[in-house]
Amino acid sequence: MRRIVEKSILTGLFSVLASLAISFNIVPLLGGQVAGAGLLMTIFCPLAISIPASALHFTQSDKVRRAEAATA
């Protein structure tokens, strides 16, 4: 379980980095700035979505892996 949490948090951090990179590259091209509420959303939304979704995915993958090992 600890490994799943670690992988989920790491996935969340990579998600935030990708979100920041996209925002800081695209928003200035559209004439805006990444600041204030937009910056908070760029950080908070990927964390709020990717960590629970990754945890569910990794948990289900682990269950499938164990079930396949048990049947083999």
Tab-separated table of N, CA, C and O in Angstrom:
chain	number	residue	atom	x	y	z
A	1	MET	N	0.820	-1.197	0.000
A	1	MET	CA	0.000	0.000	0.000
A	1	MET	C	0.859	1.255	0.000
A	1	MET	O	0.521	2.232	-0.633
A	2	ARG	N	1.955	1.183	0.734
A	2	ARG	CA	2.849	2.344	0.798
A	2	ARG	C	3.400	2.682	-0.580
A	2	ARG	O	3.496	3.851	-0.951
A	3	ARG	N	3.721	1.661	-1.332
A	3	ARG	CA	4.267	1.851	-2.684
A	3	ARG	C	3.238	2.512	-3.603
A	3	ARG	O	3.581	3.354	-4.427
A	4	ILE	N	1.981	2.145	-3.448
A	4	ILE	CA	0.909	2.732	-4.262
A	4	ILE	C	0.774	4.218	-3.955
A	4	ILE	O	0.634	5.045	-4.858
A	5	VAL	N	0.831	4.568	-2.673
A	5	VAL	CA	0.733	5.978	-2.276
A	5	VAL	C	1.914	6.761	-2.832
A	5	VAL	O	1.746	7.868	-3.359
A	6	GLU	N	3.108	6.197	-2.731
A	6	GLU	CA	4.300	6.873	-3.251
A	6	GLU	C	4.188	7.103	-4.760
A	6	GLU	O	4.487	8.192	-5.255
A	7	LYS	N	3.769	6.068	-5.482
A	7	LYS	CA	3.633	6.202	-6.935
A	7	LYS	C	2.544	7.206	-7.300
A	7	LYS	O	2.693	7.967	-8.256
A	8	SER	N	1.471	7.254	-6.532
A	8	SER	CA	0.383	8.198	-6.797
A	8	SER	C	0.834	9.635	-6.572
A	8	SER	O	0.509	10.525	-7.360
A	9	ILE	N	1.573	9.866	-5.507
A	9	ILE	CA	2.078	11.217	-5.229
A	9	ILE	C	3.078	11.631	-6.301
A	9	ILE	O	3.049	12.777	-6.777
A	10	LEU	N	3.939	10.728	-6.703
A	10	LEU	CA	4.904	11.033	-7.760
A	10	LEU	C	4.188	11.353	-9.072
A	10	LEU	O	4.550	12.310	-9.772
A	11	THR	N	3.156	10.598	-9.381
A	11	THR	CA	2.356	10.871	-10.576
A	11	THR	C	1.698	12.244	-10.477
A	11	THR	O	1.649	12.997	-11.449
A	12	GLY	N	1.201	12.595	-9.284
A	12	GLY	CA	0.608	13.909	-9.071
A	12	GLY	C	1.604	15.029	-9.276
A	12	GLY	O	1.279	16.063	-9.881
A	13	LEU	N	2.823	14.835	-8.812
A	13	LEU	CA	3.852	15.872	-8.989
A	13	LEU	C	4.224	16.037	-10.459
A	13	LEU	O	4.392	17.162	-10.941
A	14	PHE	N	4.335	14.935	-11.176
A	14	PHE	CA	4.610	15.025	-12.614
A	14	PHE	C	3.453	15.706	-13.343
A	14	PHE	O	3.666	16.469	-14.289
A	15	SER	N	2.249	15.447	-12.883
A	15	SER	CA	1.074	16.080	-13.475
A	15	SER	C	1.101	17.591	-13.263
A	15	SER	O	0.769	18.366	-14.165
A	16	VAL	N	1.487	18.020	-12.084
A	16	VAL	CA	1.596	19.461	-11.805
A	16	VAL	C	2.682	20.083	-12.682
A	16	VAL	O	2.478	21.165	-13.245
A	17	LEU	N	3.813	19.412	-12.805
A	17	LEU	CA	4.890	19.942	-13.646
A	17	LEU	C	4.444	20.079	-15.097
A	17	LEU	O	4.733	21.081	-15.757
A	18	ALA	N	3.731	19.079	-15.596
A	18	ALA	CA	3.231	19.147	-16.969
A	18	ALA	C	2.217	20.274	-17.115
A	18	ALA	O	2.245	21.028	-18.099
A	19	SER	N	1.345	20.436	-16.143
A	19	SER	CA	0.343	21.492	-16.179
A	19	SER	C	0.994	22.871	-16.168
A	19	SER	O	0.594	23.771	-16.919
A	20	LEU	N	1.998	23.040	-15.317
A	20	LEU	CA	2.710	24.330	-15.270
A	20	LEU	C	3.439	24.602	-16.577
A	20	LEU	O	3.415	25.733	-17.085
A	21	ALA	N	4.090	23.580	-17.124
A	21	ALA	CA	4.816	23.767	-18.384
A	21	ALA	C	3.867	24.172	-19.507
A	21	ALA	O	4.158	25.095	-20.270
A	22	ILE	N	2.729	23.503	-19.589
A	22	ILE	CA	1.754	23.835	-20.630
A	22	ILE	C	1.213	25.243	-20.423
A	22	ILE	O	1.130	26.031	-21.367
A	23	SER	N	0.858	25.563	-19.183
A	23	SER	CA	0.292	26.884	-18.898
A	23	SER	C	1.277	28.007	-19.196
A	23	SER	O	0.914	29.017	-19.787
A	24	PHE	N	2.528	27.831	-18.767
A	24	PHE	CA	3.513	28.893	-18.981
A	24	PHE	C	3.944	29.011	-20.443
A	24	PHE	O	4.530	30.015	-20.836
A	25	ASN	N	3.662	28.000	-21.256
A	25	ASN	CA	3.969	28.095	-22.678
A	25	ASN	C	2.799	28.586	-23.512
A	25	ASN	O	2.998	29.315	-24.491
A	26	ILE	N	1.585	28.228	-23.158
A	26	ILE	CA	0.412	28.554	-23.968
A	26	ILE	C	-0.212	29.895	-23.593
A	26	ILE	O	-0.559	30.693	-24.478
A	27	VAL	N	-0.375	30.167	-22.304
A	27	VAL	CA	-1.070	31.386	-21.865
A	27	VAL	C	-0.391	32.657	-22.374
A	27	VAL	O	-1.079	33.557	-22.865
A	28	PRO	N	0.940	32.789	-22.317
A	28	PRO	CA	1.554	34.003	-22.864
A	28	PRO	C	1.320	34.170	-24.375
A	28	PRO	O	1.221	35.292	-24.865
A	29	LEU	N	1.211	33.060	-25.094
A	29	LEU	CA	0.933	33.153	-26.532
A	29	LEU	C	-0.453	33.737	-26.785
A	29	LEU	O	-0.700	34.330	-27.841
A	30	LEU	N	-1.344	33.549	-25.818
A	30	LEU	CA	-2.703	34.081	-25.943
A	30	LEU	C	-2.831	35.482	-25.360
A	30	LEU	O	-3.920	36.048	-25.319
A	31	GLY	N	-1.712	36.037	-24.884
A	31	GLY	CA	-1.708	37.406	-24.371
A	31	GLY	C	-2.014	37.520	-22.893
A	31	GLY	O	-2.280	38.613	-22.401
A	32	GLY	N	-1.960	36.438	-22.163
A	32	GLY	CA	-2.266	36.481	-20.734
A	32	GLY	C	-1.063	36.192	-19.871
A	32	GLY	O	0.051	36.050	-20.357
A	33	GLN	N	-1.314	36.143	-18.573
A	33	GLN	CA	-0.282	35.812	-17.602
A	33	GLN	C	-0.792	34.708	-16.695
A	33	GLN	O	-1.975	34.664	-16.371
A	34	VAL	N	0.108	33.844	-16.282
A	34	VAL	CA	-0.253	32.800	-15.335
A	34	VAL	C	0.020	33.371	-13.942
A	34	VAL	O	1.148	33.415	-13.491
A	35	ALA	N	-1.037	33.837	-13.291
A	35	ALA	CA	-0.893	34.436	-11.964
A	35	ALA	C	-2.213	34.313	-11.220
A	35	ALA	O	-3.264	34.046	-11.817
A	36	GLY	N	-2.157	34.492	-9.934
A	36	GLY	CA	-3.357	34.506	-9.111
A	36	GLY	C	-4.117	33.194	-9.136
A	36	GLY	O	-3.568	32.116	-8.933
A	37	ALA	N	-5.424	33.310	-9.398
A	37	ALA	CA	-6.301	32.133	-9.387
A	37	ALA	C	-5.908	31.128	-10.469
A	37	ALA	O	-6.006	29.917	-10.258
A	38	GLY	N	-5.454	31.615	-11.607
A	38	GLY	CA	-5.035	30.710	-12.681
A	38	GLY	C	-3.853	29.855	-12.269
A	38	GLY	O	-3.796	28.664	-12.590
A	39	LEU	N	-2.918	30.445	-11.559
A	39	LEU	CA	-1.753	29.692	-11.087
A	39	LEU	C	-2.175	28.662	-10.041
A	39	LEU	O	-1.701	27.522	-10.070
A	40	LEU	N	-3.054	29.051	-9.139
A	40	LEU	CA	-3.543	28.099	-8.133
A	40	LEU	C	-4.284	26.935	-8.781
A	40	LEU	O	-4.123	25.783	-8.375
A	41	MET	N	-5.094	27.236	-9.785
A	41	MET	CA	-5.819	26.170	-10.488
A	41	MET	C	-4.853	25.259	-11.242
A	41	MET	O	-5.074	24.044	-11.325
A	42	THR	N	-3.798	25.834	-11.791
A	42	THR	CA	-2.800	25.055	-12.522
A	42	THR	C	-2.082	24.070	-11.594
A	42	THR	O	-1.645	23.019	-12.034
A	43	ILE	N	-1.985	24.417	-10.322
A	43	ILE	CA	-1.327	23.545	-9.351
A	43	ILE	C	-2.331	22.613	-8.675
A	43	ILE	O	-2.108	21.406	-8.570
A	44	PHE	N	-3.451	23.157	-8.202
A	44	PHE	CA	-4.382	22.393	-7.387
A	44	PHE	C	-5.161	21.341	-8.187
A	44	PHE	O	-5.320	20.203	-7.729
A	45	CYS	N	-5.653	21.693	-9.345
A	45	CYS	CA	-6.495	20.763	-10.118
A	45	CYS	C	-5.770	19.477	-10.492
A	45	CYS	O	-6.331	18.386	-10.307
A	46	PRO	N	-4.546	19.527	-11.011
A	46	PRO	CA	-3.861	18.262	-11.307
A	46	PRO	C	-3.639	17.408	-10.066
A	46	PRO	O	-3.739	16.181	-10.130
A	47	LEU	N	-3.352	18.052	-8.924
A	47	LEU	CA	-3.170	17.280	-7.693
A	47	LEU	C	-4.471	16.630	-7.254
A	47	LEU	O	-4.492	15.457	-6.870
A	48	ALA	N	-5.555	17.395	-7.315
A	48	ALA	CA	-6.852	16.896	-6.847
A	48	ALA	C	-7.381	15.770	-7.730
A	48	ALA	O	-8.119	14.910	-7.263
A	49	ILE	N	-7.000	15.774	-8.992
A	49	ILE	CA	-7.504	14.761	-9.916
A	49	ILE	C	-6.549	13.583	-10.049
A	49	ILE	O	-6.958	12.420	-9.975
A	50	SER	N	-5.274	13.860	-10.257
A	50	SER	CA	-4.344	12.782	-10.609
A	50	SER	C	-3.977	11.867	-9.446
A	50	SER	O	-3.786	10.664	-9.655
A	51	ILE	N	-3.878	12.381	-8.241
A	51	ILE	CA	-3.476	11.518	-7.123
A	51	ILE	C	-4.547	10.461	-6.822
A	51	ILE	O	-4.233	9.270	-6.776
A	52	PRO	N	-5.824	10.851	-6.641
A	52	PRO	CA	-6.820	9.798	-6.410
A	52	PRO	C	-7.010	8.859	-7.604
A	52	PRO	O	-7.160	7.637	-7.427
A	53	ALA	N	-6.980	9.408	-8.809
A	53	ALA	CA	-7.149	8.561	-9.995
A	53	ALA	C	-5.979	7.587	-10.134
A	53	ALA	O	-6.177	6.408	-10.462
A	54	SER	N	-4.776	8.049	-9.881
A	54	SER	CA	-3.600	7.177	-9.953
A	54	SER	C	-3.648	6.114	-8.873
A	54	SER	O	-3.299	4.958	-9.117
A	55	ALA	N	-4.064	6.504	-7.666
A	55	ALA	CA	-4.153	5.530	-6.580
A	55	ALA	C	-5.142	4.426	-6.942
A	55	ALA	O	-4.860	3.239	-6.715
A	56	LEU	N	-6.279	4.792	-7.500
A	56	LEU	CA	-7.256	3.791	-7.919
A	56	LEU	C	-6.682	2.891	-9.005
A	56	LEU	O	-6.801	1.661	-8.947
A	57	HIS	N	-6.026	3.481	-9.987
A	57	HIS	CA	-5.431	2.715	-11.083
A	57	HIS	C	-4.366	1.749	-10.559
A	57	HIS	O	-4.361	0.564	-10.932
A	58	PHE	N	-3.472	2.237	-9.715
A	58	PHE	CA	-2.402	1.384	-9.208
A	58	PHE	C	-2.955	0.281	-8.300
A	58	PHE	O	-2.448	-0.842	-8.300
A	59	THR	N	-3.997	0.587	-7.534
A	59	THR	CA	-4.621	-0.430	-6.681
A	59	THR	C	-5.256	-1.526	-7.532
A	59	THR	O	-5.081	-2.723	-7.257
A	60	GLN	N	-5.986	-1.133	-8.560
A	60	GLN	CA	-6.627	-2.111	-9.434
A	60	GLN	C	-5.584	-2.941	-10.191
A	60	GLN	O	-5.754	-4.154	-10.355
A	61	SER	N	-4.523	-2.304	-10.639
A	61	SER	CA	-3.453	-3.039	-11.331
A	61	SER	C	-2.810	-4.067	-10.416
A	61	SER	O	-2.499	-5.184	-10.837
A	62	ASP	N	-2.621	-3.681	-9.153
A	62	ASP	CA	-2.035	-4.597	-8.189
A	62	ASP	C	-2.962	-5.780	-7.928
A	62	ASP	O	-2.502	-6.924	-7.833
A	63	LYS	N	-4.258	-5.528	-7.822
A	63	LYS	CA	-5.229	-6.613	-7.629
A	63	LYS	C	-5.221	-7.582	-8.812
A	63	LYS	O	-5.252	-8.805	-8.639
A	64	VAL	N	-5.179	-7.041	-10.015
A	64	VAL	CA	-5.142	-7.891	-11.210
A	64	VAL	C	-3.856	-8.712	-11.238
A	64	VAL	O	-3.870	-9.907	-11.540
A	65	ARG	N	-2.744	-8.075	-10.917
A	65	ARG	CA	-1.451	-8.774	-10.913
A	65	ARG	C	-1.466	-9.927	-9.921
A	65	ARG	O	-0.991	-11.029	-10.198
A	66	ARG	N	-2.025	-9.681	-8.710
A	66	ARG	CA	-2.094	-10.740	-7.696
A	66	ARG	C	-3.051	-11.852	-8.109
A	66	ARG	O	-2.779	-13.034	-7.865
A	67	ALA	N	-4.149	-11.502	-8.744
A	67	ALA	CA	-5.113	-12.513	-9.192
A	67	ALA	C	-4.499	-13.383	-10.279
A	67	ALA	O	-4.699	-14.604	-10.294
A	68	GLU	N	-3.760	-12.760	-11.199
A	68	GLU	CA	-3.107	-13.534	-12.259
A	68	GLU	C	-2.044	-14.458	-11.680
A	68	GLU	O	-1.887	-15.598	-12.121
A	69	ALA	N	-1.321	-13.979	-10.666
A	69	ALA	CA	-0.292	-14.808	-10.033
A	69	ALA	C	-0.939	-15.978	-9.289
A	69	ALA	O	-0.382	-17.093	-9.280
A	70	ALA	N	-2.089	-15.740	-8.696
A	70	ALA	CA	-2.765	-16.813	-7.955
A	70	ALA	C	-3.304	-17.893	-8.885
A	70	ALA	O	-3.343	-19.071	-8.530
A	71	THR	N	-3.718	-17.491	-10.073
A	71	THR	CA	-4.263	-18.477	-11.008
A	71	THR	C	-3.196	-19.218	-11.791
A	71	THR	O	-3.452	-20.267	-12.351
A	72	ALA	N	-2.008	-18.685	-11.811
A	72	ALA	CA	-0.915	-19.311	-12.569
A	72	ALA	C	-0.288	-20.491	-11.849
A	72	ALA	O	-0.467	-20.807	-10.750
